[in-house]
Tab-separated table of C-alpha atoms and ligand atoms in Angstrom:
chain	number	residue	atom	x	y	z
A	1	MET	CA	-15.270	-33.593	27.096
A	2	THR	CA	-13.632	-31.386	29.720
A	3	SER	CA	-15.677	-28.342	30.677
A	4	ALA	CA	-14.493	-25.044	32.008
A	5	ALA	CA	-15.264	-26.364	35.562
A	6	ASP	CA	-12.558	-28.962	35.208
A	7	ILE	CA	-9.913	-26.393	34.268
A	8	ARG	CA	-7.556	-25.045	36.955
A	9	ILE	CA	-5.818	-21.710	36.614
A	10	ARG	CA	-2.440	-21.165	38.323
A	11	ALA	CA	0.731	-19.127	38.052
A	12	ALA	CA	3.464	-20.820	36.014
A	13	THR	CA	6.784	-21.893	37.559
A	14	GLU	CA	10.234	-22.377	36.125
A	15	SER	CA	9.554	-26.139	35.591
A	16	ASP	CA	6.651	-25.221	33.228
A	17	TRP	CA	8.923	-23.726	30.485
A	18	PRO	CA	8.876	-26.864	28.309
A	19	ALA	CA	5.056	-26.984	28.454
A	20	ILE	CA	4.847	-23.217	27.808
A	21	GLU	CA	7.022	-23.542	24.682
A	22	LEU	CA	5.059	-26.499	23.434
A	23	LEU	CA	1.744	-24.683	23.808
A	24	ASP	CA	3.000	-21.582	22.069
A	25	SER	CA	4.680	-23.415	19.242
A	26	VAL	CA	1.638	-25.593	18.446
A	27	ALA	CA	-0.725	-22.611	18.608
A	28	PHE	CA	1.400	-20.390	16.361
A	29	GLY	CA	2.821	-23.227	14.157
A	30	TYR	CA	6.515	-22.664	14.626
A	31	HIS	CA	9.472	-24.199	16.425
A	32	PRO	CA	11.391	-21.573	18.434
A	33	VAL	CA	15.055	-21.030	17.524
A	34	PRO	CA	17.302	-21.017	20.564
A	35	GLU	CA	17.635	-17.219	20.437
A	36	GLU	CA	13.807	-16.933	20.816
A	37	ARG	CA	13.918	-19.015	23.963
A	38	THR	CA	16.593	-16.706	25.411
A	39	LEU	CA	14.548	-13.668	24.422
A	40	ALA	CA	11.313	-15.042	25.975
A	41	LYS	CA	13.028	-15.860	29.265
A	42	ALA	CA	14.702	-12.436	29.363
A	43	LEU	CA	11.492	-10.524	28.626
A	44	MET	CA	9.028	-12.472	30.709
A	45	ARG	CA	8.952	-13.329	34.377
A	46	VAL	CA	7.488	-16.805	34.849
A	47	GLU	CA	5.323	-15.545	37.703
A	48	ASP	CA	3.595	-13.161	35.242
A	49	MET	CA	2.414	-16.187	33.203
A	50	VAL	CA	-0.963	-17.775	33.890
A	51	LEU	CA	-1.435	-21.384	33.023
A	52	ALA	CA	-4.729	-23.355	32.556
A	53	THR	CA	-4.385	-27.027	33.329
A	54	ASP	CA	-6.618	-30.001	32.797
A	55	ASP	CA	-5.942	-32.927	35.052
A	56	GLY	CA	-2.559	-31.355	35.770
A	57	HIS	CA	-1.634	-30.901	32.094
A	58	PRO	CA	-1.157	-27.340	30.805
A	59	VAL	CA	-3.756	-26.543	28.152
A	60	GLY	CA	-3.669	-22.764	28.101
A	61	LEU	CA	-1.229	-19.880	28.562
A	62	ALA	CA	-1.371	-16.132	28.853
A	63	ALA	CA	1.305	-13.725	30.044
A	64	HIS	CA	1.948	-10.018	30.705
A	65	LEU	CA	5.167	-8.064	30.628
A	66	PRO	CA	6.150	-4.522	31.568
A	67	LEU	CA	6.007	-1.857	28.787
A	68	GLU	CA	6.280	1.870	28.643
A	69	VAL	CA	3.995	3.373	25.997
A	70	THR	CA	4.226	6.966	24.704
A	71	VAL	CA	0.890	8.874	24.463
A	72	PRO	CA	0.151	12.067	22.543
A	73	GLY	CA	2.117	14.907	24.072
A	74	GLY	CA	5.096	12.632	24.902
A	75	GLN	CA	4.327	11.200	28.332
A	76	GLN	CA	5.427	7.511	28.728
A	77	LEU	CA	2.803	5.472	30.571
A	78	PRO	CA	3.626	2.284	32.457
A	79	THR	CA	1.617	-0.422	30.634
A	80	ARG	CA	1.346	-4.165	30.812
A	81	GLY	CA	1.733	-5.963	27.481
A	82	VAL	CA	-0.393	-9.077	27.137
A	83	SER	CA	1.371	-11.742	25.071
A	84	TRP	CA	1.877	-15.427	24.651
A	85	VAL	CA	-1.869	-16.109	24.594
A	86	SER	CA	-2.833	-19.566	23.472
A	87	VAL	CA	-5.182	-22.402	24.210
A	88	ALA	CA	-4.496	-26.000	23.120
A	89	PRO	CA	-6.420	-27.067	20.044
A	90	THR	CA	-7.882	-29.846	22.150
A	91	HIS	CA	-9.534	-27.330	24.510
A	92	ARG	CA	-10.845	-24.543	22.289
A	93	ARG	CA	-14.018	-22.567	22.865
A	94	ARG	CA	-14.943	-23.782	26.292
A	95	GLY	CA	-13.943	-20.690	28.269
A	96	VAL	CA	-10.253	-21.404	28.925
A	97	LEU	CA	-9.122	-17.983	27.581
A	98	ARG	CA	-11.885	-16.238	29.482
A	99	ALA	CA	-10.804	-18.003	32.743
A	100	MET	CA	-7.100	-17.200	32.201
A	101	PHE	CA	-7.853	-13.606	31.323
A	102	GLY	CA	-9.809	-13.208	34.581
A	103	HIS	CA	-6.646	-14.047	36.567
A	104	LEU	CA	-4.360	-12.174	34.241
A	105	HIS	CA	-6.380	-8.944	34.434
A	106	GLN	CA	-6.607	-9.162	38.262
A	107	GLN	CA	-2.743	-9.260	38.229
A	108	ILE	CA	-2.597	-6.379	35.770
A	109	ALA	CA	-5.033	-4.314	37.830
A	110	ALA	CA	-2.991	-4.965	40.930
A	111	THR	CA	0.097	-3.328	39.243
A	112	GLY	CA	-1.913	-0.041	38.973
A	113	VAL	CA	-0.989	0.595	35.371
A	114	PRO	CA	-3.345	2.901	33.439
A	115	LEU	CA	-3.024	0.883	30.195
A	116	SER	CA	-2.883	-2.684	29.035
A	117	ALA	CA	-1.829	-3.476	25.450
A	118	LEU	CA	-1.568	-6.351	22.976
A	119	THR	CA	-1.327	-7.264	19.357
A	120	ALA	CA	-4.096	-9.546	18.063
A	121	SER	CA	-3.886	-12.578	15.852
A	122	ASP	CA	-7.618	-12.230	15.208
A	123	ALA	CA	-9.648	-8.978	15.426
A	124	GLY	CA	-12.706	-10.798	16.807
A	125	ILE	CA	-11.277	-11.842	20.181
A	126	TYR	CA	-10.377	-8.906	22.345
A	127	GLY	CA	-13.104	-6.258	22.099
A	128	ARG	CA	-15.146	-8.175	24.611
A	129	PHE	CA	-12.268	-7.755	27.058
A	130	GLY	CA	-12.247	-3.929	26.548
A	131	TYR	CA	-9.394	-3.766	24.071
A	132	GLY	CA	-9.701	-1.577	20.963
A	133	PRO	CA	-7.336	-1.354	17.973
A	134	ALA	CA	-5.432	1.933	18.453
A	135	THR	CA	-3.003	2.120	15.545
A	136	VAL	CA	-3.210	1.399	11.811
A	137	ALA	CA	-0.417	-0.145	9.721
A	138	ALA	CA	-0.386	-0.320	5.945
A	139	ASP	CA	1.748	-2.864	4.113
A	140	VAL	CA	3.054	-1.208	0.904
A	141	THR	CA	4.993	-2.416	-2.079
A	142	LEU	CA	6.957	0.147	-4.103
A	143	ASP	CA	7.901	-0.675	-7.675
A	144	ARG	CA	11.396	0.777	-7.204
A	145	ARG	CA	12.361	0.325	-10.873
A	146	PHE	CA	10.094	3.205	-11.950
A	147	ALA	CA	10.161	5.329	-8.800
A	148	ARG	CA	11.291	8.953	-9.424
A	149	PHE	CA	11.413	11.626	-6.724
A	150	ARG	CA	9.700	14.873	-7.506
A	151	GLY	CA	11.920	17.982	-7.952
A	152	ASP	CA	10.646	19.483	-4.714
A	153	ALA	CA	11.085	16.297	-2.615
A	154	PRO	CA	13.638	16.714	0.143
A	155	ASP	CA	17.069	15.290	-0.524
A	156	PRO	CA	18.951	15.846	2.738
A	157	GLY	CA	21.390	12.937	2.420
A	158	GLY	CA	23.260	11.810	5.480
A	159	VAL	CA	22.662	8.065	5.119
A	160	ARG	CA	25.582	5.581	5.432
A	161	LEU	CA	25.868	1.831	5.206
A	162	ALA	CA	26.616	-0.165	8.263
A	163	ASP	CA	27.179	-3.733	9.317
A	164	ALA	CA	25.360	-5.281	12.286
A	165	THR	CA	28.129	-4.395	14.759
A	166	SER	CA	28.032	-0.732	13.873
A	167	ALA	CA	24.186	-0.765	13.695
A	168	ALA	CA	24.071	-2.245	17.250
A	169	ARG	CA	25.972	0.812	18.533
A	170	HIS	CA	23.647	3.330	16.696
A	171	LEU	CA	20.107	2.001	16.513
A	172	PRO	CA	19.025	1.681	20.158
A	173	GLU	CA	19.803	5.325	20.886
A	174	VAL	CA	17.959	6.569	17.746
A	175	TYR	CA	14.970	4.273	18.459
A	176	ASP	CA	14.799	5.549	22.023
A	177	ARG	CA	14.742	9.211	20.848
A	178	TRP	CA	12.049	8.405	18.256
A	179	ARG	CA	9.809	6.331	20.579
A	180	ARG	CA	9.539	9.257	23.017
A	181	ILE	CA	7.801	11.356	20.392
A	182	ALA	CA	5.841	8.576	18.639
A	183	PRO	CA	2.422	7.851	20.257
A	184	GLY	CA	1.987	4.124	20.738
A	185	ALA	CA	5.722	3.245	20.607
A	186	GLN	CA	7.249	1.491	23.533
A	187	ALA	CA	10.568	1.440	25.249
A	188	ARG	CA	12.569	-1.457	23.751
A	189	PRO	CA	14.427	-3.699	26.156
A	190	LYS	CA	18.077	-4.702	25.473
A	191	PRO	CA	17.270	-8.436	25.114
A	192	HIS	CA	15.020	-7.534	22.165
A	193	TRP	CA	17.888	-5.607	20.551
A	194	ASP	CA	20.250	-8.505	21.164
A	195	PHE	CA	17.777	-10.795	19.398
A	196	THR	CA	17.363	-8.321	16.489
A	197	PHE	CA	21.177	-8.154	15.909
A	198	ALA	CA	21.702	-11.830	16.399
A	199	ASP	CA	19.257	-12.162	13.419
A	200	PRO	CA	18.956	-15.996	13.676
A	201	GLU	CA	18.633	-17.721	10.378
A	202	GLY	CA	15.577	-19.618	11.483
A	203	ASN	CA	13.824	-16.309	11.857
A	204	ARG	CA	14.482	-14.856	8.409
A	205	GLN	CA	11.621	-16.559	6.567
A	206	GLY	CA	13.808	-17.345	3.598
A	207	GLY	CA	15.348	-13.827	3.379
A	208	SER	CA	19.028	-12.813	3.591
A	209	ALA	CA	20.615	-11.573	6.766
A	210	LEU	CA	19.792	-7.955	7.693
A	211	PHE	CA	21.274	-4.918	5.953
A	212	PHE	CA	21.362	-1.555	7.689
A	213	LEU	CA	21.113	2.056	6.575
A	214	LEU	CA	21.990	4.618	9.228
A	215	HIS	CA	21.118	8.297	9.535
A	216	ALA	CA	21.693	10.604	12.500
A	217	ASP	CA	17.904	10.661	13.173
A	218	GLY	CA	16.810	7.285	11.832
A	219	TYR	CA	17.614	3.952	10.370
A	220	ALA	CA	16.276	1.254	8.081
A	221	MET	CA	16.948	-2.459	8.296
A	222	PHE	CA	15.982	-4.699	5.445
A	223	ARG	CA	16.512	-8.171	3.926
A	224	ARG	CA	16.641	-9.319	0.340
A	225	ARG	CA	14.076	-11.899	-0.707
A	226	GLY	CA	13.684	-13.556	-4.105
A	227	GLU	CA	16.091	-14.128	-6.939
A	228	ASP	CA	17.018	-12.335	-10.176
A	229	GLY	CA	14.090	-10.606	-11.810
A	230	GLN	CA	12.006	-10.663	-8.624
A	231	ARG	CA	14.281	-9.326	-5.996
A	232	THR	CA	12.647	-7.502	-3.140
A	233	ALA	CA	14.087	-5.455	-0.346
A	234	VAL	CA	11.866	-6.316	2.604
A	235	VAL	CA	12.104	-3.405	5.167
A	236	GLU	CA	11.841	-4.981	8.603
A	237	GLU	CA	11.973	-1.570	10.293
A	238	LEU	CA	12.244	2.046	9.235
A	239	VAL	CA	12.498	4.560	12.083
A	240	ALA	CA	12.701	8.272	11.402
A	241	ALA	CA	12.602	10.874	14.158
A	242	THR	CA	12.528	13.683	11.596
A	243	ASP	CA	11.043	14.257	8.150
A	244	GLY	CA	14.549	14.634	6.786
A	245	ALA	CA	15.580	11.211	8.015
A	246	HIS	CA	12.430	9.686	6.482
A	247	ALA	CA	13.127	11.251	3.093
A	248	ALA	CA	16.853	10.386	3.145
A	249	LEU	CA	16.223	6.768	4.102
A	250	TRP	CA	13.588	6.223	1.401
A	251	ARG	CA	15.928	7.835	-1.178
A	252	ALA	CA	18.587	5.366	-0.145
A	253	LEU	CA	16.213	2.442	-0.382
A	254	CYS	CA	15.178	3.568	-3.835
A	255	GLY	CA	18.853	3.573	-4.734
A	256	LEU	CA	18.976	-0.290	-4.403
A	257	ASP	CA	19.298	-0.684	-8.176
A	258	LEU	CA	19.182	-4.469	-8.250
A	259	MET	CA	15.984	-4.662	-6.176
A	260	ASP	CA	12.835	-4.623	-8.178
A	261	HIS	CA	10.512	-3.864	-5.275
A	262	VAL	CA	10.697	-2.489	-1.764
A	263	GLU	CA	8.168	-3.692	0.770
A	264	ALA	CA	7.525	-2.020	4.074
A	265	SER	CA	4.874	-1.522	6.704
A	266	VAL	CA	4.077	2.163	7.153
A	267	HIS	CA	1.486	4.409	8.723
A	268	ALA	CA	-1.402	5.148	6.409
A	269	ALA	CA	-0.409	8.835	6.352
A	270	ASP	CA	3.182	8.116	5.405
A	271	PRO	CA	4.410	10.797	2.998
A	272	LEU	CA	6.461	8.502	0.729
A	273	ARG	CA	3.943	8.496	-2.139
A	274	LEU	CA	3.703	12.284	-1.995
A	275	MET	CA	7.444	12.557	-2.760
A	276	LEU	CA	7.168	10.510	-5.997
A	277	THR	CA	6.278	11.645	-9.429
A	278	ASP	CA	3.999	8.618	-9.778
A	279	SER	CA	2.247	8.076	-6.416
A	280	ARG	CA	0.582	4.826	-7.620
A	281	LEU	CA	3.937	3.074	-7.537
A	282	VAL	CA	3.382	2.705	-3.813
A	283	ARG	CA	0.669	0.051	-3.692
A	284	THR	CA	-1.080	-0.660	-0.419
A	285	THR	CA	-1.399	-4.473	-0.089
A	286	ARG	CA	-2.929	-4.608	3.321
A	287	VAL	CA	-4.239	-2.317	5.996
A	288	ALA	CA	-4.495	-3.786	9.492
A	289	ASP	CA	-4.736	-3.017	13.170
A	290	ASP	CA	-1.491	-3.123	15.070
A	291	LEU	CA	-1.426	-2.048	18.750
A	292	TRP	CA	-4.566	-2.687	20.858
A	293	LEU	CA	-5.226	-0.829	24.041
A	294	ARG	CA	-7.394	-1.478	27.116
A	295	ILE	CA	-7.658	1.569	29.339
A	296	MET	CA	-7.376	0.231	32.954
A	297	ASP	CA	-7.723	3.591	34.631
A	298	VAL	CA	-9.813	6.140	32.660
A	299	PRO	CA	-8.932	9.332	34.545
A	300	ALA	CA	-5.208	8.512	34.772
A	301	ALA	CA	-5.030	7.676	31.034
A	302	LEU	CA	-7.090	10.647	29.859
A	303	GLU	CA	-5.090	13.089	31.991
A	304	ALA	CA	-1.797	11.717	30.734
A	305	ARG	CA	-2.134	12.664	27.070
A	306	THR	CA	-2.389	16.156	25.586
A	307	TYR	CA	-5.263	17.379	23.423
A	308	ALA	CA	-5.603	19.514	20.287
A	309	ALA	CA	-8.536	21.648	21.454
A	310	ASP	CA	-10.406	22.709	24.600
A	311	LEU	CA	-13.294	20.517	25.709
A	312	ASP	CA	-16.014	20.390	28.342
A	313	THR	CA	-17.911	17.153	28.229
A	314	VAL	CA	-19.194	14.261	30.254
A	315	ILE	CA	-18.545	10.755	28.939
A	316	GLU	CA	-20.104	7.540	30.006
A	317	VAL	CA	-17.702	4.612	29.489
A	318	ARG	CA	-19.067	1.108	29.584
A	319	ASP	CA	-16.627	-1.628	30.559
A	320	PRO	CA	-18.270	-4.929	29.782
A	321	TYR	CA	-15.478	-6.902	31.359
A	322	LEU	CA	-14.070	-5.241	34.506
A	323	ASP	CA	-14.946	-2.128	36.500
A	324	ALA	CA	-12.904	0.577	34.753
A	325	GLY	CA	-16.135	2.190	33.402
A	326	GLY	CA	-18.300	4.909	34.811
A	327	THR	CA	-19.319	8.478	34.065
A	328	PHE	CA	-16.535	11.085	33.862
A	329	ALA	CA	-16.427	14.839	33.558
A	330	LEU	CA	-13.662	15.628	31.064
A	331	THR	CA	-12.349	19.204	30.831
A	332	VAL	CA	-9.474	20.238	28.569
A	333	ARG	CA	-7.711	23.567	28.761
A	334	ASP	CA	-4.550	24.461	26.821
A	335	GLY	CA	-4.030	20.800	25.869
A	336	HIS	CA	-4.252	19.378	29.393
A	337	ALA	CA	-7.173	17.416	30.809
A	338	GLN	CA	-8.904	16.971	34.113
A	339	CYS	CA	-10.987	13.913	34.449
A	340	ARG	CA	-13.248	13.164	37.450
A	341	ARG	CA	-16.095	10.784	38.185
A	342	THR	CA	-19.448	12.606	38.141
A	343	ASP	CA	-23.193	12.044	38.471
A	344	THR	CA	-23.967	14.551	35.714
A	345	ALA	CA	-25.775	13.210	32.646
A	346	PRO	CA	-23.369	12.148	29.881
A	347	ARG	CA	-23.019	13.889	26.589
A	348	ILE	CA	-21.204	11.035	24.966
A	349	ALA	CA	-21.580	7.305	25.711
A	350	LEU	CA	-19.143	4.690	24.398
A	351	ASP	CA	-17.668	1.291	25.204
A	352	LEU	CA	-14.201	1.040	26.738
A	353	ASP	CA	-12.762	-0.563	23.627
A	354	VAL	CA	-13.841	2.456	21.532
A	355	LEU	CA	-12.170	4.797	23.982
A	356	GLY	CA	-9.011	2.631	23.671
A	357	SER	CA	-9.223	2.988	19.844
A	358	VAL	CA	-9.589	6.823	19.824
A	359	TYR	CA	-7.089	7.335	22.712
A	360	LEU	CA	-3.960	7.812	20.624
A	361	GLY	CA	-5.733	10.006	18.039
A	362	ASP	CA	-5.267	7.593	15.066
A	363	HIS	CA	-8.917	6.460	14.979
A	364	ARG	CA	-11.484	9.298	15.037
A	365	ILE	CA	-14.756	9.101	16.843
A	366	ARG	CA	-17.117	9.945	13.957
A	367	PRO	CA	-16.888	6.555	12.206
A	368	PHE	CA	-17.637	4.871	15.484
A	369	ALA	CA	-20.682	7.100	15.926
A	370	ALA	CA	-21.789	6.270	12.340
A	371	ALA	CA	-21.387	2.605	13.183
A	372	GLY	CA	-23.650	2.889	16.215
A	373	ARG	CA	-20.752	2.423	18.670
A	374	VAL	CA	-20.945	5.934	20.174
A	375	ARG	CA	-24.013	7.927	21.249
A	376	ALA	CA	-23.717	11.659	21.422
A	377	ALA	CA	-26.191	14.258	22.781
A	378	SER	CA	-25.565	16.326	19.640
A	379	ASP	CA	-23.402	16.587	16.638
A	380	ARG	CA	-21.622	19.459	18.245
A	381	ASP	CA	-20.614	17.204	21.191
A	382	LEU	CA	-19.129	14.741	18.710
A	383	ALA	CA	-17.295	17.454	16.770
A	384	GLN	CA	-15.754	18.901	19.944
A	385	PHE	CA	-14.624	15.532	21.187
A	386	ASP	CA	-13.194	14.752	17.756
A	387	SER	CA	-11.219	18.049	17.593
A	388	ALA	CA	-9.837	17.552	21.078
A	389	PHE	CA	-8.710	13.947	20.588
A	390	ALA	CA	-6.884	14.590	17.306
A	391	SER	CA	-3.132	14.120	17.445
A	392	ASP	CA	-0.593	15.664	15.050
A	393	ARG	CA	1.695	12.599	15.137
A	394	PRO	CA	0.538	9.208	13.760
A	395	ALA	CA	0.357	6.466	16.331
A	396	VAL	CA	2.495	3.411	15.765
A	397	LEU	CA	3.423	0.064	17.330
A	398	GLY	CA	7.114	0.393	18.296
A	399	TRP	CA	8.145	-3.254	18.427
A	400	GLY	CA	6.030	-6.411	18.371
A	401	PHE	CA	5.974	-7.782	21.925
B	501	LIG	C1	-7.725	-17.336	20.571
B	501	LIG	C2	-7.767	-18.469	21.632
B	501	LIG	C3	-6.705	-18.146	22.687
B	501	LIG	C4	-9.117	-18.517	22.208
B	501	LIG	O1	-9.126	-19.431	23.283
B	501	LIG	P1	-10.506	-20.178	23.807
B	501	LIG	O2	-10.219	-20.770	25.087
B	501	LIG	O3	-11.036	-20.997	22.694
B	501	LIG	O4	-11.461	-18.896	24.074
B	501	LIG	P2	-12.746	-18.898	25.051
B	501	LIG	O5	-13.520	-20.198	24.859
B	501	LIG	O6	-12.349	-18.578	26.451
B	501	LIG	O7	-13.529	-17.740	24.411
B	501	LIG	C5	-13.704	-16.453	25.074
B	501	LIG	C6	-14.554	-15.660	24.156
B	501	LIG	O8	-13.855	-15.294	23.004
B	501	LIG	C7	-14.484	-15.731	21.805
B	501	LIG	N1	-13.429	-16.132	20.905
B	501	LIG	C8	-12.424	-16.973	21.136
B	501	LIG	N2	-11.619	-17.118	20.074
B	501	LIG	C9	-12.119	-16.314	19.146
B	501	LIG	C10	-11.774	-15.998	17.813
B	501	LIG	N3	-10.698	-16.569	17.268
B	501	LIG	N4	-12.537	-15.183	17.115
B	501	LIG	C11	-13.648	-14.618	17.662
B	501	LIG	N5	-14.040	-14.824	18.953
B	501	LIG	C12	-13.326	-15.710	19.634
B	501	LIG	C13	-15.400	-16.862	22.275
B	501	LIG	O9	-16.451	-16.992	21.385
B	501	LIG	C14	-15.768	-16.412	23.638
B	501	LIG	O10	-16.816	-15.466	23.512
B	501	LIG	P3	-17.854	-15.194	24.775
B	501	LIG	O11	-17.173	-15.592	26.010
B	501	LIG	O12	-18.086	-13.743	24.735
B	501	LIG	O13	-19.018	-16.002	24.400
B	501	LIG	C15	-7.442	-19.814	20.982
B	501	LIG	O14	-8.295	-20.028	19.943
B	501	LIG	C16	-5.989	-19.905	20.467
B	501	LIG	O15	-5.119	-20.332	21.141
B	501	LIG	N6	-5.842	-19.563	19.149
B	501	LIG	C17	-4.496	-19.739	18.497
B	501	LIG	C18	-3.446	-18.755	19.121
B	501	LIG	C19	-3.932	-17.322	19.073
B	501	LIG	O16	-4.570	-16.867	18.144
B	501	LIG	N7	-3.681	-16.615	20.204
B	501	LIG	C20	-4.062	-15.244	20.359
B	501	LIG	C21	-2.824	-14.452	20.081
B	501	LIG	S1	-3.150	-12.785	20.107
């Protein structure tokens, strides 16, 4: 059996594309449609892909691509998105991923970005590399047949139907406005929009082509799944830059009389159920992590976001993987932070993945302390940290990279 010592790590080249596709499709169990190939080549530079080879044959792949991620307060931080991670089933659990990640993170560190991000197929893999889940997504099913809006629920209107051509003119601008105020959301490159509007049949998972609802400050795109008696409108994306757009779009979705259910992925604090006379009609079927963050540069990341309360603390951050950790004095005044390395004794000690989890304000620090993942000099230290790191906007994953 091959051991890690027999594995070579190298940058990919153009001639590796067939092997790259094969590794990815075997690992994730799909055959890419031609539009996915075009998208991958447009989004990813081959020199940002790391290959593991055994006797010259590619057996592992990991890549990183440029992103821009919004943090609380609205700054957009240059970020590397880690994607296309797979190891051949013939070479699992002998250190191939660890070896590839070493090279990949050297490359990421060399770009100087304060953040690195990914979405995870399995929650057990990436904590050891300093990544923590930073957003929470809830899959919900609404039994639309019985949904009634409360008398005081907003009814601003302003939604119109659109075909894909008209949606293509409207959506990117609305998304871009929204993502600049939504912590976690990323700039979305044009090739990804082209792929979205091309809506290849092989990517619809048995659903219809996309339908679009447009609002001046938002949009929804959905497909129909199922036949008579079990028809579901599956919302692929609902973006609302204002509460009015959110209410108007959900009212329009609830107007789809021949759909029995509406399925969507929303933030756990989404106000839809509060607008209905029967809140239980919105059933949560799954709650899961979404965007994972690794803080590559603690002072740069902590100074980039804004805070909800003043703070004077010293945090010890342990990075079990690279050297982003250390002890930092963190001072917040009027929402803005200064973060400097210090020799002062820490008031709060936590691992880098936990800092990644609480960074966008979606996860709070107290449950981590209760779980033994954070040590604080006193409960007051914890409470002050918690108040400062809160964010008034829920964090979200913008698009799945
Ligand atoms: C996930 C995957 C890339 C791991 O590759 P690998 O070469 O087997 O991983 P390694 O042997 O280098 O393991 C590195 C560490 O991660 C752990 N690990 C790897 N896969 C894991 C998993 N699925 N769950 C929990 N831990 C995992 C290993 O135990 C090891 O821990 P240690 O070094 O701290 O002892 C591989 O299983 C795979 O390709 N899976 C299918 C595709 C996929 O899920 N990709 C990830 C997309 S986000």
